[in-house]
XYZ file of C-alpha atoms in Angstrom:
672
model
C 0.705 0.312 0.082
C 1.888 3.148 -1.478
C 2.015 6.763 0.873
C -0.091 9.213 0.079
C 0.303 12.667 0.181
C -1.674 15.083 -1.828
C -3.103 17.955 0.406
C -0.830 17.635 2.690
C 0.719 21.185 3.338
C 5.063 21.983 2.806
C 7.185 21.688 5.108
C 8.004 24.362 6.684
C 11.937 25.661 7.231
C 12.549 24.570 10.449
C 15.202 27.186 10.765
C 13.990 30.974 11.065
C 16.786 32.643 10.145
C 15.862 29.515 6.704
C 12.448 31.183 6.960
C 13.019 34.709 6.726
C 15.704 33.816 3.347
C 13.284 32.284 1.558
C 10.894 34.173 1.971
C 13.167 37.229 1.110
C 13.673 35.118 -2.233
C 10.217 34.599 -3.058
C 9.607 38.800 -2.638
C 13.040 39.577 -5.291
C 12.269 39.685 -8.439
C 14.229 37.012 -10.826
C 16.850 38.958 -12.880
C 17.237 39.721 -16.312
C 19.440 39.507 -19.204
C 18.470 42.956 -19.927
C 17.503 45.702 -17.390
C 15.407 47.550 -19.359
C 13.152 49.242 -18.669
C 15.357 49.469 -15.681
C 14.289 47.853 -12.353
C 13.870 49.988 -9.237
C 13.715 52.973 -11.751
C 10.684 55.330 -11.847
C 8.625 57.519 -13.978
C 11.370 58.762 -17.085
C 14.288 57.214 -15.060
C 12.677 54.050 -15.537
C 13.111 54.751 -19.706
C 16.681 55.674 -20.166
C 19.436 53.163 -20.611
C 22.236 53.214 -18.092
C 25.918 54.279 -19.045
C 26.725 50.439 -18.894
C 23.502 49.943 -21.424
C 24.842 52.682 -23.650
C 28.292 51.307 -23.769
C 27.516 47.427 -23.884
C 25.233 48.729 -26.987
C 27.449 50.611 -28.868
C 30.414 47.942 -28.131
C 27.586 45.231 -29.724
C 26.826 47.626 -32.821
C 30.316 48.295 -33.612
C 31.033 44.626 -33.033
C 28.618 43.876 -35.176
C 29.398 46.574 -38.122
C 33.189 45.410 -37.465
C 32.101 41.959 -38.340
C 29.792 43.159 -41.494
C 32.772 45.485 -42.847
C 35.299 42.617 -42.760
C 32.818 39.935 -44.492
C 32.052 42.492 -47.213
C 35.631 43.694 -47.689
C 36.349 40.072 -48.299
C 33.730 39.562 -50.473
C 34.269 42.669 -52.413
C 37.088 42.130 -54.992
C 38.273 44.827 -57.309
C 36.126 44.253 -60.542
C 37.684 44.379 -64.239
C 37.576 47.472 -65.831
C 33.995 48.513 -67.283
C 33.917 48.645 -70.867
C 32.669 52.172 -71.232
C 37.497 53.031 -69.282
C 38.447 51.009 -71.703
C 37.015 52.393 -74.613
C 38.736 55.378 -76.183
C 38.306 57.725 -79.514
C 40.353 57.257 -82.646
C 42.034 61.231 -82.732
C 42.722 62.291 -86.271
C 45.175 65.451 -87.228
C 45.244 68.004 -89.629
C 48.904 68.217 -91.387
C 50.174 71.824 -89.089
C 49.610 68.978 -85.904
C 46.494 70.312 -84.949
C 43.383 67.886 -83.563
C 40.814 67.676 -86.700
C 38.927 65.255 -85.295
C 38.125 62.197 -82.612
C 35.585 59.533 -83.166
C 34.092 56.986 -81.281
C 31.031 56.244 -79.166
C 33.293 57.760 -76.185
C 35.458 60.642 -76.970
C 38.823 59.697 -74.894
C 42.489 60.114 -75.694
C 44.239 58.552 -72.758
C 47.694 59.984 -71.983
C 50.367 60.076 -69.209
C 50.640 61.913 -66.344
C 54.125 62.864 -67.296
C 52.436 65.041 -70.480
C 50.072 66.817 -67.556
C 51.755 70.265 -66.244
C 52.079 69.522 -62.519
C 49.966 72.823 -62.203
C 47.102 71.065 -64.287
C 47.615 67.988 -61.351
C 47.364 70.559 -58.417
C 44.573 72.607 -60.057
C 42.466 69.982 -59.232
C 43.434 68.125 -56.028
C 43.050 71.223 -55.086
C 39.337 71.797 -56.005
C 38.443 68.174 -55.633
C 40.944 66.091 -52.673
C 43.334 68.540 -51.615
C 44.697 65.856 -49.051
C 44.943 62.873 -51.986
C 48.598 62.079 -51.126
C 48.267 61.762 -47.199
C 44.395 59.462 -47.051
C 43.710 56.099 -47.555
C 41.513 56.492 -50.452
C 38.468 56.781 -48.830
C 36.090 59.280 -46.882
C 33.834 57.764 -44.338
C 31.940 60.932 -44.043
C 31.500 61.009 -47.607
C 29.986 57.507 -46.776
C 27.928 58.452 -44.125
C 26.568 61.459 -45.817
C 25.226 59.493 -48.342
C 23.536 57.065 -46.116
C 21.935 60.188 -44.745
C 21.072 61.686 -47.832
C 19.069 57.895 -49.008
C 17.173 58.576 -45.363
C 16.553 61.707 -46.615
C 15.418 60.175 -50.144
C 17.830 62.526 -51.716
C 20.881 61.458 -53.871
C 23.627 59.736 -52.206
C 26.903 61.931 -54.274
C 29.145 63.986 -52.330
C 32.253 64.018 -50.827
C 33.375 61.460 -52.264
C 38.209 61.062 -52.575
C 39.765 61.448 -56.296
C 40.544 57.883 -55.850
C 36.774 56.539 -55.162
C 35.451 59.273 -58.244
C 38.679 56.778 -60.205
C 36.389 53.541 -58.705
C 33.807 54.813 -59.843
C 34.195 56.009 -63.111
C 37.268 52.654 -63.824
C 35.063 49.741 -61.878
C 31.306 50.599 -61.157
C 28.570 52.476 -62.430
C 26.998 56.143 -62.258
C 24.186 54.727 -60.118
C 23.377 56.469 -56.360
C 23.130 53.850 -54.164
C 24.123 52.996 -50.796
C 25.046 49.820 -51.728
C 27.076 51.144 -55.481
C 28.916 54.034 -52.482
C 29.652 50.911 -49.926
C 31.178 49.291 -52.663
C 33.461 52.337 -53.795
C 34.380 52.496 -50.309
C 35.926 48.913 -50.397
C 37.203 48.860 -53.167
C 38.473 52.645 -52.883
C 40.188 50.998 -50.042
C 42.183 47.890 -51.844
C 42.959 50.084 -55.151
C 44.735 52.800 -52.977
C 46.858 49.785 -51.356
C 46.990 48.171 -54.508
C 48.474 51.316 -57.153
C 50.853 54.120 -56.158
C 48.717 57.587 -55.657
C 50.581 58.687 -59.653
C 49.020 55.395 -60.927
C 45.343 56.497 -59.103
C 45.893 60.238 -60.578
C 46.461 59.830 -63.812
C 43.161 57.325 -64.343
C 41.667 60.022 -62.663
C 42.320 62.017 -64.900
C 41.595 60.094 -67.824
C 38.222 58.783 -67.195
C 36.317 61.873 -65.647
C 33.434 63.613 -67.575
C 34.549 67.097 -68.406
C 31.539 68.416 -70.365
C 31.098 69.004 -73.970
C 30.778 65.041 -74.673
C 34.920 64.875 -73.134
C 36.131 62.739 -71.137
C 39.536 63.042 -69.808
C 41.840 66.081 -69.395
C 43.322 65.604 -73.063
C 39.593 65.548 -75.181
C 38.701 68.952 -72.479
C 42.202 70.580 -73.424
C 40.634 70.299 -77.606
C 37.192 70.595 -76.384
C 37.598 74.219 -74.381
C 40.738 75.068 -75.164
C 41.528 73.568 -78.947
C 45.239 72.835 -77.456
C 46.724 69.084 -76.141
C 47.249 68.969 -72.152
C 50.364 69.295 -71.963
C 49.825 73.193 -73.995
C 47.248 73.857 -70.693
C 48.430 77.122 -68.380
C 47.606 76.699 -64.312
C 45.020 79.349 -65.581
C 43.218 77.175 -68.170
C 43.790 74.080 -65.770
C 41.708 75.282 -62.938
C 38.897 76.618 -65.466
C 38.950 72.831 -66.814
C 39.440 71.496 -62.583
C 36.025 73.395 -62.276
C 33.492 71.542 -64.281
C 34.356 68.275 -62.561
C 31.825 69.700 -60.278
C 29.374 69.362 -62.893
C 29.423 70.087 -66.266
C 26.376 71.114 -66.720
C 26.090 73.967 -64.343
C 30.219 75.246 -64.572
C 30.528 75.246 -68.190
C 30.544 78.842 -68.737
C 29.553 79.214 -72.327
C 25.811 77.872 -71.642
C 25.094 80.276 -69.631
C 25.290 84.062 -67.682
C 24.511 81.864 -64.394
C 26.959 79.232 -65.618
C 29.750 81.828 -66.389
C 29.287 83.251 -63.070
C 30.063 79.761 -61.235
C 32.511 79.040 -63.527
C 34.264 82.431 -62.842
C 33.871 81.332 -59.206
C 35.222 78.377 -58.680
C 38.374 79.155 -60.926
C 38.853 82.117 -58.309
C 38.405 79.619 -55.716
C 40.779 76.910 -56.876
C 43.881 79.243 -57.526
C 43.270 80.933 -54.140
C 42.819 77.562 -52.474
C 45.947 76.423 -54.477
C 47.891 78.767 -52.233
C 46.393 77.953 -49.332
C 47.456 74.524 -49.857
C 51.220 75.404 -50.774
C 50.506 73.979 -54.392
C 51.253 77.626 -55.714
C 53.046 80.688 -54.724
C 51.527 84.043 -54.257
C 53.738 86.039 -56.995
C 52.151 83.274 -59.509
C 49.293 83.121 -58.300
C 49.212 87.093 -58.794
C 49.379 86.347 -62.507
C 46.131 85.032 -63.266
C 43.082 87.439 -63.061
C 41.456 87.645 -66.283
C 39.055 84.816 -66.704
C 40.448 81.874 -69.829
C 37.600 81.966 -72.000
C 36.768 78.531 -73.570
C 36.143 78.125 -77.200
C 32.587 78.360 -78.430
C 31.895 74.542 -78.596
C 33.825 73.049 -80.929
C 32.833 70.497 -83.171
C 35.362 67.935 -82.516
C 33.615 64.562 -82.368
C 31.427 65.427 -85.638
C 31.845 64.083 -89.154
C 30.208 66.117 -91.070
C 31.169 68.546 -93.792
C 34.056 67.469 -94.786
C 35.676 65.610 -91.583
C 34.112 62.267 -92.341
C 35.753 62.214 -95.356
C 38.852 62.949 -94.970
C 38.836 60.105 -92.073
C 37.164 57.561 -94.705
C 40.281 58.500 -97.245
C 42.671 58.346 -94.122
C 41.640 55.083 -92.691
C 41.462 53.378 -96.235
C 45.030 54.014 -96.481
C 46.091 52.673 -92.712
C 44.087 49.682 -93.603
C 45.971 49.538 -97.109
C 49.363 50.232 -95.901
C 49.517 48.502 -92.329
C 48.377 45.778 -90.554
C 45.425 47.298 -89.236
C 42.177 46.030 -89.782
C 38.246 47.407 -89.303
C 38.312 46.267 -85.765
C 41.219 47.404 -84.743
C 40.340 50.413 -85.708
C 36.738 50.434 -83.668
C 38.337 49.753 -80.682
C 39.571 53.050 -80.488
C 43.354 54.756 -79.013
C 45.070 55.738 -82.430
C 46.341 59.269 -82.883
C 46.693 58.909 -87.046
C 48.594 62.130 -88.338
C 46.960 63.243 -92.044
C 48.736 65.232 -94.708
C 45.599 67.255 -95.312
C 45.700 71.170 -95.020
C 42.602 72.112 -93.492
C 43.296 75.719 -94.825
C 42.813 74.389 -98.306
C 40.277 72.148 -97.447
C 38.124 74.715 -96.447
C 39.113 76.903 -99.525
C 38.191 73.831 -102.280
C 34.799 73.349 -99.858
C 34.256 77.280 -100.585
C 35.211 77.290 -103.785
C 32.622 74.279 -104.753
C 30.039 76.381 -102.518
C 30.252 79.365 -104.815
C 29.475 77.576 -108.256
C 25.707 79.554 -108.148
C 24.295 78.432 -110.926
C 23.478 74.735 -110.467
C 20.079 75.096 -108.678
C 17.848 71.870 -108.278
C 14.532 74.372 -107.322
C 14.619 75.867 -110.898
C 16.339 73.164 -113.124
C 15.167 69.546 -113.385
C 18.275 68.882 -114.947
C 20.882 70.310 -111.586
C 18.512 67.688 -109.741
C 21.587 65.113 -108.344
C 24.650 67.120 -109.607
C 27.413 65.874 -107.438
C 30.835 67.600 -107.197
C 34.385 65.573 -106.765
C 37.432 67.394 -105.952
C 41.448 66.663 -104.569
C 44.612 68.219 -104.643
C 48.123 66.637 -104.821
C 51.627 67.589 -103.330
C 53.843 66.588 -106.514
C 56.753 66.708 -105.217
C 55.866 64.407 -102.533
C 52.033 63.392 -103.490
C 50.509 64.639 -100.123
C 46.996 64.168 -100.966
C 46.444 68.243 -98.939
C 42.478 68.427 -100.169
C 39.554 67.011 -101.215
C 35.941 67.751 -101.651
C 33.646 64.553 -101.363
C 30.335 66.166 -102.190
C 28.121 68.037 -99.267
C 27.948 66.592 -95.906
C 29.944 63.524 -95.195
C 26.826 62.360 -92.766
C 24.221 62.820 -95.483
C 25.831 61.871 -98.679
C 27.933 58.759 -97.963
C 30.042 58.127 -100.945
C 33.450 59.811 -100.884
C 33.048 62.010 -104.926
C 36.723 62.925 -103.775
C 37.573 58.978 -104.261
C 35.247 56.996 -106.543
C 35.863 55.299 -109.728
C 32.619 55.225 -112.379
C 33.134 58.644 -113.785
C 34.508 58.262 -116.857
C 37.557 61.099 -117.225
C 36.824 62.260 -121.107
C 39.393 64.417 -122.641
C 41.569 65.258 -119.533
C 42.651 61.361 -120.396
C 44.272 63.338 -123.531
C 48.042 64.095 -121.797
C 48.646 60.531 -121.362
C 47.747 59.224 -125.093
C 50.296 62.235 -125.358
C 52.507 61.515 -123.418
C 52.849 57.105 -124.720
C 53.124 58.870 -128.024
C 56.709 60.927 -127.485
C 57.936 58.366 -125.098
C 57.042 55.429 -128.159
C 58.508 56.963 -131.528
C 55.759 59.438 -132.788
C 57.583 62.472 -134.384
C 56.013 65.318 -134.094
C 56.241 68.936 -134.671
C 56.567 70.602 -131.003
C 53.054 70.159 -129.812
C 52.552 73.224 -128.921
C 53.184 74.728 -132.802
C 55.340 77.317 -131.601
C 58.475 75.975 -132.552
C 61.114 72.943 -134.542
C 62.564 70.576 -132.176
C 65.674 68.958 -132.492
C 65.324 65.644 -134.850
C 63.347 63.141 -132.275
C 60.149 65.596 -133.042
C 60.781 66.762 -136.612
C 57.293 66.307 -137.985
C 54.299 67.071 -136.165
C 50.645 65.316 -136.048
C 47.536 66.363 -138.035
C 44.046 65.428 -137.723
C 44.471 62.392 -141.793
C 47.679 61.608 -140.104
C 51.580 62.599 -139.967
C 53.043 65.113 -141.575
C 57.125 64.244 -142.115
C 60.301 65.977 -141.665
C 63.678 64.781 -142.246
C 63.849 60.437 -142.449
C 60.410 60.448 -139.736
C 59.044 57.063 -139.849
C 55.470 56.856 -140.420
C 53.366 53.878 -139.449
C 52.051 51.802 -141.701
C 48.265 52.728 -142.214
C 49.295 56.991 -142.351
C 49.618 58.088 -146.133
C 52.559 60.432 -146.204
C 51.805 64.032 -146.533
C 53.635 67.092 -147.650
C 55.678 69.986 -146.372
C 52.739 72.063 -147.786
C 51.479 72.860 -144.280
C 54.775 73.104 -142.565
C 55.396 76.580 -142.673
C 51.799 77.316 -140.660
C 51.840 75.623 -137.959
C 48.814 77.440 -136.398
C 46.286 75.767 -139.112
C 42.976 74.737 -138.402
C 43.114 72.228 -141.061
C 46.296 70.067 -139.560
C 45.966 71.082 -136.121
C 49.153 70.022 -134.094
C 48.819 67.850 -130.670
C 48.595 71.109 -128.769
C 45.837 72.406 -130.730
C 43.904 69.034 -130.897
C 44.160 68.372 -127.175
C 43.170 72.173 -126.560
C 40.160 72.067 -128.206
C 38.820 68.759 -128.582
C 40.477 67.530 -131.093
C 38.917 63.728 -130.312
C 39.128 62.468 -133.939
C 42.942 63.188 -133.912
C 43.581 61.457 -130.330
C 41.393 58.588 -132.004
C 43.550 57.767 -134.482
C 47.238 58.719 -132.644
C 46.144 56.797 -129.837
C 45.756 53.709 -132.204
C 48.718 54.373 -134.020
C 50.833 54.889 -130.746
C 48.977 50.921 -129.161
C 46.206 51.057 -126.878
C 48.043 49.013 -124.724
C 50.779 51.290 -124.926
C 49.019 54.225 -123.922
C 47.712 52.176 -121.153
C 50.854 51.448 -119.795
C 52.063 54.885 -119.408
C 48.774 56.388 -117.707
C 49.542 53.691 -115.260
C 52.853 54.233 -114.646
C 51.770 58.002 -114.556
C 49.648 56.861 -111.210
C 46.367 55.976 -112.740
C 45.203 52.413 -111.252
C 44.877 49.553 -113.378
C 41.945 48.605 -112.145
C 40.236 51.883 -113.228
C 41.502 51.748 -117.128
C 38.578 50.734 -119.791
C 38.438 48.612 -122.373
C 41.265 48.677 -124.944
C 38.945 50.521 -128.260
C 38.803 53.075 -130.262
C 37.615 55.123 -127.407
C 40.039 54.358 -124.630
C 41.625 57.512 -125.691
C 39.252 59.963 -125.717
C 38.696 58.987 -121.750
C 36.097 55.911 -121.081
C 38.514 55.082 -117.829
C 37.442 55.778 -114.924
C 40.328 57.498 -112.161
C 39.694 59.007 -108.258
C 39.641 62.457 -107.846
C 42.881 61.729 -106.010
C 44.836 59.655 -108.524
C 43.968 62.214 -111.807
C 45.575 65.094 -109.778
C 48.530 62.808 -108.702
C 49.187 61.626 -112.105
C 49.104 65.257 -113.542
C 52.128 66.171 -110.730
C 53.817 63.490 -112.799
C 53.678 65.549 -115.679
C 55.094 68.706 -113.611
C 57.444 66.944 -111.561
C 59.869 66.362 -114.921
C 58.132 63.087 -115.060
C 58.973 61.495 -111.037
C 55.805 59.864 -109.934
C 54.910 60.159 -106.608
C 52.404 57.773 -105.577
C 49.073 59.896 -103.365
C 49.632 59.144 -99.579
C 47.188 60.870 -96.502
C 48.936 59.607 -93.435
C 52.130 60.300 -92.181
C 52.001 58.531 -88.986
C 49.778 56.027 -86.893
C 50.504 55.941 -82.656
C 49.273 53.975 -80.098
C 50.367 53.694 -76.719
C 53.484 55.974 -77.021
C 54.612 53.170 -80.436
C 54.268 53.921 -83.839
C 52.530 52.180 -85.988
C 54.751 50.292 -88.937
C 54.063 50.600 -92.577
C 54.023 54.482 -93.019
C 56.742 55.698 -94.491
C 56.655 58.146 -97.169
C 56.489 56.661 -100.769
C 59.297 56.465 -102.990
C 59.806 58.263 -106.169
C 59.977 56.643 -109.266
C 60.679 57.645 -112.779
C 57.131 56.952 -114.880
C 58.530 59.041 -118.288
C 61.120 60.614 -119.649
C 61.955 64.529 -118.400
C 61.744 66.305 -121.658
C 58.577 64.086 -122.525
C 56.800 65.488 -119.342
C 57.698 68.810 -119.742
C 56.755 68.844 -123.717
C 53.161 67.526 -122.583
C 53.209 69.945 -119.109
C 53.464 72.460 -122.316
C 50.963 70.908 -124.181
C 48.718 71.349 -120.913
C 49.664 75.377 -120.325
C 47.821 76.301 -124.371
C 44.964 74.280 -122.345
C 44.780 76.008 -119.219
C 45.691 79.931 -121.001
C 42.529 78.910 -123.050
C 40.337 78.840 -120.553
C 41.710 81.466 -118.879
C 44.428 80.372 -116.065
C 48.132 80.884 -115.618
C 50.998 79.176 -114.852
C 49.166 75.890 -114.749
C 48.906 72.842 -117.262
C 45.228 72.010 -117.271
C 43.161 70.108 -118.795
C 39.622 70.003 -119.507
C 37.025 67.394 -120.134
C 34.692 67.428 -123.062
C 31.207 67.734 -123.880
C 31.610 64.198 -125.733
C 29.735 61.815 -123.276
C 27.909 64.763 -122.106
C 28.313 62.770 -118.480
C 30.962 64.495 -116.923
C 32.942 67.331 -116.808
C 36.554 67.525 -115.269
C 39.422 69.919 -115.061
C 42.312 68.918 -113.945
C 45.143 70.977 -113.452
C 49.245 70.886 -112.248
C 51.181 74.051 -110.862
C 54.631 73.261 -109.357
C 53.163 73.466 -106.166
C 50.047 71.587 -105.561
C 47.977 69.587 -108.743
C 44.227 69.449 -108.135
C 41.639 67.148 -110.024
C 37.378 68.389 -110.144
C 35.006 66.332 -111.366
C 31.156 67.348 -112.351
C 27.894 64.367 -112.846
C 25.006 63.624 -111.918
C 23.429 60.735 -110.404
C 19.654 59.476 -109.428
C 17.755 57.261 -106.990
C 18.706 53.672 -107.802
C 20.163 54.920 -110.820
C 23.447 52.682 -111.318
C 24.654 54.788 -114.106
C 24.938 58.240 -114.206
C 22.921 60.848 -115.456
C 23.386 63.211 -118.167
C 24.316 67.011 -118.169
C 22.365 68.141 -121.178
C 21.048 71.904 -118.762
C 22.967 71.605 -115.852
C 23.775 74.874 -114.635
C 21.390 76.538 -117.924
C 22.398 76.853 -121.853
C 25.411 78.724 -121.443
C 27.632 76.332 -118.891
C 28.300 73.778 -121.740
C 26.594 70.662 -120.126
C 28.053 71.555 -116.919
C 32.048 71.772 -118.483
C 32.479 75.575 -116.969
C 32.141 74.527 -113.524
C 35.268 72.305 -113.410
C 37.244 75.138 -114.821
C 35.506 77.983 -112.135
C 35.791 75.917 -108.411
C 39.125 75.399 -110.058
C 40.178 78.935 -110.550
C 38.544 80.426 -107.696
C 40.469 77.304 -105.112
C 43.613 78.745 -106.891
C 42.912 82.677 -106.069
C 41.753 81.801 -103.255
C 44.883 81.135 -102.255
C 45.513 77.434 -102.453
C 48.445 78.258 -105.063
C 50.721 79.532 -102.414
C 53.065 77.484 -100.168
C 53.581 74.134 -100.445
């Protein structure tokens, strides 16, 4: 039988002292892990944490943040550079070394810090981060400010060091979020330990946005002052440094308010350099006038003639180096050209002054195109070209296109071949008898014999009756036939010399073999289709006494301070005997005089085919070819020039002569 205890009272302690302790324990509250609200306190004090609680909480938060930062620091690596930071522009330079245009999605040209003046570095450091060389690469205040701004619903930007801005430009997006700011902070710490301050500053100056489409100090120097960064003075450097605060608000050319802000910050940056010991007071005193930048430049525009110039330069680079379209698209190349900016503008203006062609007035004027090129005979440098009205609207480069018959402008090559291959003529200018090598002259219907001259087998002999009247229109000299038509004369001459020989002479003079037409009776009177560039270069062979120079448009290409090989200046080669070249040049001077020109060897195309008009003229310093033709949408063939420019234009033939004359008279023919 078990013991039954249900309902019995608890046994009381036998010791009275023990009974009291037990009662006290029953009355005392159980100890809490966190004494909050605070026990034994009344009113507000009950809810105020003790100093121990404050200290403990702070320690706990700091420990948690430290652990969290350690976790983030360990998990965030320095990423690869973003695609935008890697892109550079290709920069093209005029013959005088000034920048012509930069091309590419990003207008940036990286430069070494050694190429940037110290004064520009000092201006940037004073403006953006005067503790740059002594800090750890980050600004905790900036991170805290970003967090506060996020809570307030404001932008998180502000307070970043140069290192942080470099990290943002190079490795991260431009998003204004706390997550991005935290990554920026951590990566900046790591970058500051991995790279030198000089490397970071160089990267920052090459990636920062300066407005006007310019990334980096080099592009900015060109966009605002038209000079490379190495030529910036301290005042200009301070003005560019001011743009780093926000180009939209500090480009002085945008508005009066922008100008006022830009001036104030420029002045502050100069003064701050003095305060920071980066500039002495004597130097500061030199800069009182604000360095006004140029009006906004179109250095990234391929409009007007610029696109045609870049097209010719790129073709030349690809033909003479190992670079491909893909290489050029990646960017970073500095391409130095032979183009003379004054002559390019003079040629464009000369074309623009031909105002008789009006598509709104005459249907025949619709689709009229002009192409032109100028080449320096002594070395083949292409100094100017006109490719069309606007490269962004008319994409075919009329200066470098084939498909336009050259017409009677081809006759000098026929004459040169005749002289080279033994057709004995009286002076082609019809003014005096030459030595035995040219003791007779060629008439429309054969050779008028001199002493011992052998006639081609199919040419009937003539009497000496015409010898006393070399100006006879019945028997024109070859020079007269060149100046005043004479297609029949040159058809016969080409046949007598041999079409293959004529083609060989033309190609030897500088025309491309691929532009030569089919060899038939019309070949000597210009069915071939060379470009204006090649025609100008080949005519230069005549005024250069038979020495040929192939046309070239690029003198050097540089990337990462290294020259790309294959761009040595083309050498000369003997195309014909000097006396032959002189004789042909003399005959062309007669053509020039008949067109109202002087001191030039030139040839105008005839209206024999009515689909193209040419004038090519060469002087000692410059050889220029101008062509005019007409196209229509969806029309593979050239359209007739009948009626172009009205009834007095001789089917458009007068326009190339006028363009050539206006261009040369504008000063293009002066100098080298």
